[in-house]
Amino acid sequence: MCLAVPGRVIDIGEKDGTRMATVDFGGVVKEVCLEYLPDLQVGEYAIVHVGFALQRLDEESAKQTLELFAELGMLQEEFGDPWEQAAQAGGAPWPFTDDSDDSDDSDDVAQEATRQ
Amino acid sequence: MKYIDEFQDPDLARRLLDDIHSTVTRPWALMEVCGGQTHTIIRHGIDQLLPDLVELIHGPGCPVCVTPLEVIDKALEIASRPDVIFCSFGDMLRVPGTGRDLFQVRSEGGDVRVVYSPLDALKIAQQNPRNEVVFFGIGFETTAPPNAMTVYQAKKLGIRNFSLLVSHVRVPPAIEAIMQSPSCRVQAFLAAGHVCSVMGTGEYPELAARHRVPIVVTGFEPLDILEGVRRAVHQLERGEHTVDNAYARAVRPEGNPAALAMLGDVFEVTDRAWRGIGVIPDSGWRLSARYRDFDAEHRFSVTGINTREPAECRSGEVLQGLLKPHECEAFGTTCTPRNPLGATMVSSEGACAAYYLYRRLEITPTRTARTAAPAPTARTAERTATADAPLEASPVA
């Protein structure tokens, strides 16, 4: 959660009156809120934390950071399946066996992260 | 300078290290505030590359670690309710409350969901109007603005089935508390870069001047840390104590004005308890009066839950820089990532987890034998079945 990851803006639009963007994080694409960096443009890079662009970043710095994160497996840590990671860390069984009911919406949200 | 070749720019790393080695004449103790910085330091062995005279002390900057047990217990109680969809960031799943964690609540049938962004939780509230959707709002100044925006959106869109369990904390009062401690050894701070991306640097000059302590705003990549240390050491050797920004590519002095404005609207400063440390005055945020309807503590009447933290976990001392993780009796024996006593061992940002993952060779047979005494709790007994893997060679040690 602490991680703030640089990403490149692919597309900008509006949702519920809020400025939103599609942002590419080295292959993982997510929806990001631009309300705190309203003048960010398509093609620019920003530091993104929990779905919010917080500060502009130059392209070279952003690319270097993304390469480093990928090498260290930190992108997987940030965008991978958190339940599976928690299960692995704790040695608990995975997947849950009683998953008949509520995997719908949470999975929908998780599926928004897609690999290009 | 073993293993320096793994740095992104080994030549620059060598130059920075040469500069630090040639500058230092006396012992200095520097605290890195951010848990992400701690992980970078341990993962890359930066503390081992530095001169013996420069000691890095790990600070309290892991939001997962400092969230009090009492708040975790409130989260567990709310998440267990049948009408509640409880949303959280993934790194809170295994943080132990009293007896269990969110992972277990989910396995017992609770509707616990992990979201990437707080706005995802709001979306879940829109999609499930008959459920109460609660988001676990923890974190420092970097995470508070996104959560503030989410509450603002909920109010604006008239979404009534959404609330926030708030446990936000602020860095400057923590620095103040550390400096006021009689046992404080910190002589300079590496301030958390992404906190300053939001807040700017305006809160620090007064702190630096009053405590005569250099504060260097630092990123969290290996070269960022070395540059932060280099600038701090230069100040210390010259007897200076100013605020210096070594992370200018992501930190502007004014921070992010839009985020600051939203923070000021949705939240107000309050005293806040830090796990293992206790209450630090003015060190947190709570929802301001205009947004109090979105406070999950009141909505679910869990304000009466008060939990005492177990004495066997010494994470409070680790968070204050008074104890290195491997100096704790329980480290690597009765306390491991699979069987954690406290949050500093659970969180991927925690100092204990960093030492365990990258410095396993420091667990000696002597210490293991000496510390085998404490009886396992129900939680530890349950998890003993999946005992930790044998100690492996550290990539940096």
Coordinates of C-alpha atoms in Angstrom, one line a residue:
Chain A
M1 CA 0.0 0.0 0.0
C2 CA 2.9 2.3 0.8
L3 CA 4.2 2.0 -2.7
A4 CA 3.7 4.9 -5.1
V5 CA 4.3 3.8 -8.6
P6 CA 5.1 5.9 -11.7
G7 CA 2.7 5.5 -14.5
R8 CA 2.0 7.0 -18.0
V9 CA -1.3 8.5 -18.8
I10 CA -2.9 6.7 -21.8
D11 CA -6.4 8.3 -21.8
I12 CA -8.3 10.9 -19.9
G13 CA -12.1 11.1 -19.3
E14 CA -14.7 12.0 -16.7
K15 CA -16.7 9.8 -14.4
D16 CA -19.3 10.9 -11.9
G17 CA -18.0 14.4 -12.4
T18 CA -14.5 13.4 -11.5
R19 CA -11.4 13.6 -13.8
M20 CA -10.1 10.1 -14.3
A21 CA -7.4 8.6 -16.5
T22 CA -6.3 5.2 -17.7
V23 CA -2.7 4.8 -16.6
D24 CA -0.1 2.3 -17.7
F25 CA 2.3 1.0 -15.0
G26 CA 4.9 -0.9 -17.1
G27 CA 2.2 -3.2 -18.5
V28 CA -0.5 -3.1 -15.8
V29 CA -3.3 -0.7 -16.7
K30 CA -5.5 0.9 -14.1
E31 CA -8.0 3.6 -13.6
V32 CA -6.5 6.6 -11.8
C33 CA -8.1 9.8 -10.3
L34 CA -6.6 13.0 -11.6
E35 CA -8.4 15.4 -9.3
Y36 CA -5.1 16.2 -7.5
L37 CA -3.2 16.8 -10.7
P38 CA -6.0 18.2 -12.9
D39 CA -3.6 19.5 -15.6
L40 CA -1.9 16.2 -16.3
Q41 CA -2.0 15.4 -20.0
V42 CA -2.0 12.2 -22.1
G43 CA 1.6 10.9 -22.5
E44 CA 2.8 12.5 -19.2
Y45 CA 4.1 10.5 -16.2
A46 CA 3.0 10.8 -12.6
I47 CA 3.5 9.2 -9.3
V48 CA 0.4 7.3 -8.5
H49 CA -0.6 6.1 -5.0
V50 CA -3.7 4.0 -4.3
G51 CA -5.3 5.1 -7.6
F52 CA -4.5 8.8 -7.3
A53 CA -2.0 10.8 -9.3
L54 CA -0.1 12.8 -6.7
Q55 CA 2.9 14.4 -8.5
R56 CA 4.3 14.8 -12.0
L57 CA 7.5 12.9 -12.8
D58 CA 9.8 13.2 -15.7
E59 CA 9.8 10.3 -18.2
E60 CA 13.4 9.1 -17.6
S61 CA 12.9 9.0 -13.8
A62 CA 9.6 7.2 -14.2
K63 CA 11.0 4.6 -16.6
Q64 CA 14.1 3.9 -14.3
T65 CA 11.8 3.5 -11.3
L66 CA 9.5 1.1 -13.2
E67 CA 12.4 -1.0 -14.4
L68 CA 13.7 -1.2 -10.8
F69 CA 10.3 -2.1 -9.4
A70 CA 9.9 -4.8 -12.1
E71 CA 13.3 -6.3 -11.3
L72 CA 12.6 -6.4 -7.6
G73 CA 9.2 -7.9 -8.1
M74 CA 7.5 -4.9 -6.5
L75 CA 5.0 -4.4 -9.3
Q76 CA 3.8 -7.9 -8.7
E77 CA 3.6 -7.1 -4.9
E78 CA 1.5 -4.0 -5.7
F79 CA -0.8 -5.3 -8.4
G80 CA -0.8 -9.1 -7.9
D81 CA -3.6 -11.0 -6.1
P82 CA -3.4 -9.8 -2.4
W83 CA -5.3 -12.8 -1.0
E84 CA -2.9 -15.2 -2.6
Q85 CA 0.1 -13.1 -1.3
A86 CA -1.4 -13.0 2.2
A87 CA -2.0 -16.8 2.1
Q88 CA 1.5 -17.5 1.0
A89 CA 3.0 -15.2 3.6
G90 CA 0.9 -16.7 6.3
G91 CA 1.1 -20.3 5.2
A92 CA -2.8 -20.4 5.2
P93 CA -4.7 -22.4 2.6
W94 CA -5.7 -20.7 -0.6
P95 CA -8.1 -20.4 -2.3
F96 CA -10.9 -20.1 0.2
T97 CA -13.2 -23.1 0.0
D98 CA -16.3 -21.2 0.9
D99 CA -16.1 -18.8 -2.0
S100 CA -19.6 -19.4 -3.4
D101 CA -21.1 -16.1 -2.8
D102 CA -19.1 -12.9 -2.8
S103 CA -16.3 -13.2 -5.2
D104 CA -18.3 -11.2 -7.7
D105 CA -17.8 -7.5 -7.1
S106 CA -14.4 -7.7 -5.5
D107 CA -13.1 -9.8 -8.4
D108 CA -14.7 -7.3 -10.8
V109 CA -12.6 -4.6 -9.2
A110 CA -9.5 -6.7 -9.2
Q111 CA -10.0 -7.6 -12.8
E112 CA -9.8 -4.0 -13.8
A113 CA -6.0 -4.4 -13.7
T114 CA -5.2 -6.0 -17.0
R115 CA -1.9 -6.8 -18.6
Q116 CA -1.2 -5.3 -22.0
Chain B
M1 CA 31.7 -2.4 -1.3
K2 CA 30.5 -5.9 -2.1
Y3 CA 27.3 -6.3 -4.1
I4 CA 27.3 -2.8 -5.4
D5 CA 27.0 -4.0 -8.9
E6 CA 23.3 -4.7 -8.3
F7 CA 22.6 -1.0 -8.0
Q8 CA 20.9 0.6 -11.0
D9 CA 23.9 2.8 -11.6
P10 CA 26.9 1.2 -9.8
D11 CA 29.3 3.9 -10.8
L12 CA 27.2 6.6 -9.3
A13 CA 26.6 4.5 -6.2
R14 CA 30.4 4.1 -5.8
R15 CA 30.9 7.9 -6.1
L16 CA 28.3 8.6 -3.5
L17 CA 29.7 6.1 -1.2
D18 CA 33.3 7.3 -1.7
D19 CA 32.0 10.8 -0.9
I20 CA 30.3 9.6 2.3
H21 CA 33.4 7.6 3.4
S22 CA 35.7 10.6 2.8
T23 CA 33.4 13.0 4.6
V24 CA 32.7 11.2 7.9
T25 CA 35.0 11.9 10.8
R26 CA 32.7 11.1 13.8
P27 CA 29.9 8.7 14.6
W28 CA 26.4 9.8 13.4
A29 CA 23.0 8.2 13.8
L30 CA 20.5 8.9 11.0
M31 CA 16.8 7.8 11.1
E32 CA 15.0 6.9 7.9
V33 CA 11.4 7.6 8.5
C34 CA 9.7 5.7 5.7
G35 CA 9.2 1.9 5.9
G36 CA 9.8 1.7 2.1
Q37 CA 13.2 3.3 2.7
T38 CA 13.9 0.7 5.4
H39 CA 13.2 -2.1 3.0
T40 CA 15.5 -0.6 0.3
I41 CA 18.3 -0.2 2.9
I42 CA 18.1 -3.8 4.1
R43 CA 17.3 -5.3 0.8
H44 CA 20.4 -3.7 -0.8
G45 CA 22.6 -3.9 2.2
I46 CA 23.1 -0.1 2.1
D47 CA 23.7 0.0 5.9
Q48 CA 26.6 -2.4 5.4
L49 CA 28.1 -0.3 2.6
L50 CA 28.2 2.8 4.7
P51 CA 31.1 3.6 7.0
D52 CA 30.9 2.1 10.4
L53 CA 30.6 5.6 11.8
V54 CA 27.3 6.1 10.1
E55 CA 24.4 4.2 11.7
L56 CA 20.9 4.0 10.2
I57 CA 18.1 3.8 12.7
H58 CA 14.7 2.6 11.4
G59 CA 11.8 4.9 12.0
P60 CA 8.0 4.6 12.5
G61 CA 7.0 5.2 8.9
C62 CA 5.1 2.0 8.2
P63 CA 1.3 2.8 8.3
V64 CA 0.4 -0.9 8.7
C65 CA 2.8 -1.3 11.6
V66 CA 1.6 1.8 13.5
T67 CA -2.1 1.1 13.3
P68 CA -3.1 0.3 16.9
L69 CA -4.4 -3.1 17.9
E70 CA -7.5 -1.4 19.1
V71 CA -8.3 -0.2 15.6
I72 CA -7.6 -3.6 14.1
D73 CA -10.1 -5.1 16.6
K74 CA -12.7 -2.5 15.6
A75 CA -12.1 -3.4 11.9
L76 CA -12.5 -7.1 12.8
E77 CA -15.8 -6.5 14.6
I78 CA -17.2 -4.4 11.8
A79 CA -16.0 -6.9 9.1
S80 CA -17.7 -9.7 10.9
R81 CA -21.2 -8.2 10.7
P82 CA -23.4 -9.9 8.2
D83 CA -24.6 -6.8 6.4
V84 CA -21.2 -5.3 6.0
I85 CA -18.8 -5.4 3.0
F86 CA -15.5 -4.5 4.5
C87 CA -12.9 -3.1 2.1
S88 CA -9.2 -2.8 2.8
F89 CA -5.8 -2.6 1.1
G90 CA -4.2 -6.0 0.8
D91 CA -1.4 -5.4 3.3
M92 CA -3.9 -5.2 6.2
L93 CA -5.2 -8.7 5.7
R94 CA -2.7 -10.5 8.0
V95 CA -2.1 -7.8 10.6
P96 CA -3.0 -9.5 13.9
G97 CA -5.8 -8.1 16.1
T98 CA -6.6 -9.8 19.3
G99 CA -6.8 -13.4 18.3
R100 CA -7.4 -13.2 14.6
D101 CA -7.0 -11.1 11.4
L102 CA -9.0 -10.0 8.4
F103 CA -7.8 -13.1 6.5
Q104 CA -9.5 -15.3 9.1
V105 CA -12.7 -13.2 9.1
R106 CA -13.0 -13.8 5.4
S107 CA -12.3 -17.5 5.7
E108 CA -15.1 -17.6 8.4
G109 CA -17.6 -16.1 5.9
G110 CA -17.1 -12.4 6.4
D111 CA -17.4 -10.3 3.3
V112 CA -13.9 -8.8 3.2
R113 CA -12.7 -7.4 0.0
V114 CA -9.4 -6.0 -1.1
V115 CA -9.3 -2.9 -3.2
Y116 CA -6.5 -1.1 -5.0
S117 CA -8.0 2.3 -4.5
P118 CA -10.5 3.7 -2.0
L119 CA -12.6 4.8 -5.0
D120 CA -13.1 1.0 -5.7
A121 CA -14.8 0.7 -2.3
L122 CA -17.1 3.6 -3.2
K123 CA -18.0 1.7 -6.4
I124 CA -18.8 -1.4 -4.4
A125 CA -21.1 0.7 -2.2
Q126 CA -22.9 2.0 -5.3
Q127 CA -23.3 -1.6 -6.6
N128 CA -24.5 -2.9 -3.3
P129 CA -27.1 -0.4 -1.9
R130 CA -28.5 -2.9 0.6
N131 CA -25.1 -3.4 2.3
E132 CA -23.0 -1.2 4.5
V133 CA -19.6 -0.7 2.8
V134 CA -16.8 0.2 5.1
F135 CA -13.3 1.2 3.9
F136 CA -10.3 0.8 6.2
G137 CA -8.7 4.3 6.0
I138 CA -5.2 3.9 7.3
G139 CA -2.0 5.6 6.2
F140 CA 0.3 8.6 6.4
E141 CA 0.0 11.9 4.5
T142 CA 0.3 10.1 1.1
T143 CA -2.8 8.0 1.6
A144 CA -5.0 10.4 3.5
P145 CA -5.8 12.6 0.5
P146 CA -7.1 9.7 -1.7
N147 CA -9.3 8.7 1.3
A148 CA -10.4 12.3 1.8
M149 CA -11.4 12.5 -1.8
T150 CA -13.4 9.3 -1.5
V151 CA -15.5 10.6 1.4
Y152 CA -16.0 13.9 -0.4
Q153 CA -17.2 12.0 -3.4
A154 CA -19.6 9.8 -1.3
K155 CA -21.1 13.0 0.2
K156 CA -21.3 14.7 -3.2
L157 CA -23.0 11.6 -4.9
G158 CA -25.3 11.1 -1.9
I159 CA -24.0 7.6 -1.2
R160 CA -25.2 6.8 2.3
N161 CA -24.1 3.2 2.7
F162 CA -20.4 4.1 2.7
S163 CA -18.2 4.9 5.7
L164 CA -14.6 5.1 6.6
L165 CA -12.8 3.5 9.6
V166 CA -10.2 6.2 10.1
S167 CA -6.7 5.7 11.5
H168 CA -4.6 8.2 9.6
V169 CA -1.3 9.4 11.1
R170 CA 1.1 12.4 10.5
V171 CA 4.8 12.3 10.3
P172 CA 6.0 15.6 11.9
P173 CA 4.5 14.9 15.3
A174 CA 6.1 11.5 15.3
I175 CA 9.5 13.2 14.6
E176 CA 8.8 15.6 17.5
A177 CA 7.9 12.6 19.8
I178 CA 11.1 10.8 18.8
M179 CA 13.3 13.9 19.4
Q180 CA 11.7 14.5 22.8
S181 CA 12.4 10.9 24.0
P182 CA 15.2 10.9 26.6
S183 CA 16.7 7.9 24.9
C184 CA 16.7 9.5 21.5
R185 CA 20.0 9.0 19.6
V186 CA 18.8 10.4 16.2
Q187 CA 21.0 13.2 14.9
A188 CA 19.5 13.6 11.4
F189 CA 16.3 12.5 9.6
L190 CA 15.8 11.1 6.1
A191 CA 12.2 12.4 5.6
A192 CA 9.7 10.3 3.6
G193 CA 9.7 11.4 0.0
H194 CA 6.2 10.6 -1.0
V195 CA 4.7 12.1 2.2
C196 CA 6.5 15.3 1.1
S197 CA 5.1 14.9 -2.4
V198 CA 1.8 15.7 -0.9
M199 CA 2.7 17.9 2.1
G200 CA 5.7 19.7 0.7
T201 CA 8.5 20.7 3.0
G202 CA 6.9 23.5 4.9
E203 CA 6.4 21.6 8.1
Y204 CA 10.0 20.7 8.6
P205 CA 12.2 23.9 8.9
E206 CA 10.8 24.7 12.4
L207 CA 11.4 21.1 13.6
A208 CA 15.0 21.1 12.1
A209 CA 15.8 24.5 13.8
R210 CA 14.3 23.7 17.2
H211 CA 15.9 20.3 17.5
R212 CA 19.1 21.3 15.6
V213 CA 18.6 18.3 13.4
P214 CA 19.2 18.1 9.6
I215 CA 16.1 16.8 7.7
V216 CA 16.8 15.6 4.2
V217 CA 13.8 14.7 2.1
T218 CA 14.7 11.4 0.5
G219 CA 13.3 9.0 -2.1
F220 CA 13.3 5.3 -1.6
E221 CA 15.4 3.9 -4.4
P222 CA 18.9 2.8 -3.5
L223 CA 20.6 5.8 -5.0
D224 CA 18.1 8.1 -3.4
I225 CA 19.0 6.7 0.0
L226 CA 22.7 7.1 -0.6
E227 CA 22.2 10.7 -1.7
G228 CA 20.0 11.4 1.3
V229 CA 22.7 10.0 3.6
R230 CA 25.4 11.9 1.8
R231 CA 23.6 15.2 2.2
A232 CA 22.7 14.5 5.9
V233 CA 26.3 13.6 6.7
H234 CA 27.7 16.7 5.1
Q235 CA 25.3 18.8 7.2
L236 CA 26.2 17.0 10.4
E237 CA 30.0 17.3 9.7
R238 CA 29.5 21.1 9.1
G239 CA 27.3 21.5 12.2
E240 CA 24.3 22.6 10.0
H241 CA 20.7 21.7 10.6
T242 CA 18.5 22.7 7.7
V243 CA 15.9 21.1 5.5
D244 CA 17.3 19.8 2.2
N245 CA 15.3 18.3 -0.7
A246 CA 17.2 15.3 -2.2
Y247 CA 14.1 14.1 -4.0
A248 CA 13.3 17.2 -6.1
R249 CA 12.0 15.2 -9.0
A250 CA 9.0 14.2 -7.0
V251 CA 8.8 16.8 -4.2
R252 CA 8.0 20.5 -4.6
P253 CA 8.2 22.8 -1.6
E254 CA 4.5 23.6 -1.8
G255 CA 3.5 19.9 -2.1
N256 CA 0.3 19.2 -3.8
P257 CA -2.1 22.2 -3.1
A258 CA -5.2 20.4 -4.4
A259 CA -4.6 17.4 -2.1
L260 CA -3.8 19.7 0.9
A261 CA -7.1 21.6 0.3
M262 CA -9.1 18.4 0.3
L263 CA -7.3 17.2 3.4
G264 CA -8.2 20.4 5.2
D265 CA -11.8 20.1 4.2
V266 CA -12.5 16.4 5.0
F267 CA -10.1 15.8 8.0
E268 CA -9.1 17.7 11.1
V269 CA -6.0 17.1 13.2
T270 CA -6.5 15.0 16.3
D271 CA -4.4 13.0 18.9
R272 CA -3.8 9.5 17.6
A273 CA -2.4 6.3 19.2
W274 CA 0.5 4.6 17.4
R275 CA 0.8 0.9 17.9
G276 CA 3.5 0.0 20.3
I277 CA 4.2 3.7 21.0
G278 CA 1.0 5.2 22.5
V279 CA -0.8 8.4 21.9
I280 CA 1.1 11.2 20.2
P281 CA -0.5 14.6 20.4
D282 CA -1.8 16.0 17.1
S283 CA -0.4 13.0 15.2
G284 CA -3.5 12.0 13.3
W285 CA -6.5 12.9 11.4
R286 CA -10.2 12.3 12.0
L287 CA -13.2 13.2 9.8
S288 CA -14.2 16.8 10.3
A289 CA -17.6 17.7 11.6
R290 CA -19.1 18.1 8.1
Y291 CA -18.2 14.5 7.3
R292 CA -18.8 12.9 10.7
D293 CA -21.7 10.9 9.2
F294 CA -19.2 8.9 7.3
D295 CA -17.3 7.8 10.4
A296 CA -17.6 4.0 10.7
E297 CA -16.7 4.0 14.4
H298 CA -19.8 5.9 15.2
R299 CA -22.0 4.3 12.6
F300 CA -21.2 0.8 14.1
S301 CA -20.8 1.9 17.7
V302 CA -17.3 0.4 18.1
T303 CA -16.0 3.4 20.0
G304 CA -16.0 1.4 23.2
I305 CA -13.5 -1.2 22.1
N306 CA -10.2 -0.7 24.0
T307 CA -7.4 -3.3 23.6
R308 CA -4.2 -3.6 25.5
E309 CA -1.2 -4.5 23.4
P310 CA 0.7 -7.7 24.4
A311 CA 3.9 -6.9 26.2
E312 CA 5.8 -9.7 24.5
C313 CA 5.9 -7.7 21.2
R314 CA 8.6 -5.0 21.3
S315 CA 7.6 -3.4 18.0
G316 CA 7.1 -0.1 19.7
E317 CA 10.8 0.1 20.5
V318 CA 11.6 -0.9 17.0
L319 CA 9.3 1.8 15.6
Q320 CA 11.1 4.4 17.8
G321 CA 14.5 3.3 16.7
L322 CA 15.4 2.1 20.3
L323 CA 15.8 -1.5 19.3
K324 CA 17.0 -3.2 16.1
P325 CA 14.6 -6.0 15.0
H326 CA 17.2 -8.8 15.4
E327 CA 17.9 -7.6 19.0
C328 CA 14.4 -8.6 20.0
E329 CA 14.3 -11.9 21.8
A330 CA 11.3 -13.1 19.8
F331 CA 12.8 -12.2 16.4
G332 CA 12.9 -15.2 14.1
T333 CA 11.9 -17.6 16.8
T334 CA 8.5 -17.0 18.3
C335 CA 7.9 -14.1 15.9
T336 CA 8.2 -14.7 12.1
P337 CA 6.2 -13.5 9.1
R338 CA 4.1 -16.7 9.3
N339 CA 3.6 -16.4 13.0
P340 CA 3.9 -12.7 13.8
L341 CA 3.6 -11.2 17.2
G342 CA 3.2 -7.7 15.9
A343 CA 2.6 -5.6 12.8
T344 CA 6.3 -4.8 12.1
M345 CA 6.8 -8.5 11.2
V346 CA 3.6 -8.7 9.2
S347 CA 3.8 -5.7 7.0
S348 CA 5.9 -5.8 3.8
E349 CA 7.1 -2.3 4.9
G350 CA 7.9 -3.4 8.5
A351 CA 11.4 -3.3 9.8
C352 CA 11.2 -6.7 11.4
A353 CA 9.9 -8.3 8.1
A354 CA 12.8 -6.6 6.2
Y355 CA 15.4 -8.0 8.6
Y356 CA 13.7 -11.4 8.5
L357 CA 13.6 -11.6 4.8
Y358 CA 17.0 -10.2 4.0
R359 CA 19.1 -10.8 7.2
R360 CA 18.1 -14.3 8.2
L361 CA 21.7 -15.3 8.9
E362 CA 21.7 -13.1 12.0
I363 CA 19.5 -15.6 13.9
T364 CA 22.0 -17.7 15.7
P365 CA 21.5 -21.1 17.4
T366 CA 22.5 -19.6 20.7
R367 CA 19.7 -17.0 20.5
T368 CA 17.2 -19.5 19.3
A369 CA 17.9 -21.7 22.3
R370 CA 17.8 -18.8 24.7
T371 CA 14.5 -17.4 23.4
A372 CA 12.5 -20.6 23.0
A373 CA 10.7 -20.1 26.3
P374 CA 7.5 -18.1 25.7
A375 CA 4.5 -20.3 25.3
P376 CA 2.8 -20.2 22.0
T377 CA -0.5 -18.4 21.8
A378 CA -3.6 -20.0 20.2
R379 CA -2.7 -18.2 17.0
T380 CA 0.9 -19.4 17.0
A381 CA -0.2 -23.0 17.9
E382 CA -2.6 -23.0 14.9
R383 CA 0.0 -21.9 12.5
T384 CA 2.8 -24.1 13.8
A385 CA 1.5 -26.7 11.3
T386 CA 2.9 -24.6 8.5
A387 CA 6.2 -23.8 10.1
D388 CA 8.6 -21.4 8.4
A389 CA 11.0 -22.6 5.8
P390 CA 14.6 -23.2 6.9
L391 CA 16.8 -20.2 7.1
E392 CA 18.2 -19.2 3.7
A393 CA 21.2 -17.2 2.7
S394 CA 20.5 -13.5 2.5
P395 CA 20.9 -11.9 -0.9
V396 CA 22.7 -9.0 0.7
A397 CA 24.4 -10.4 3.8

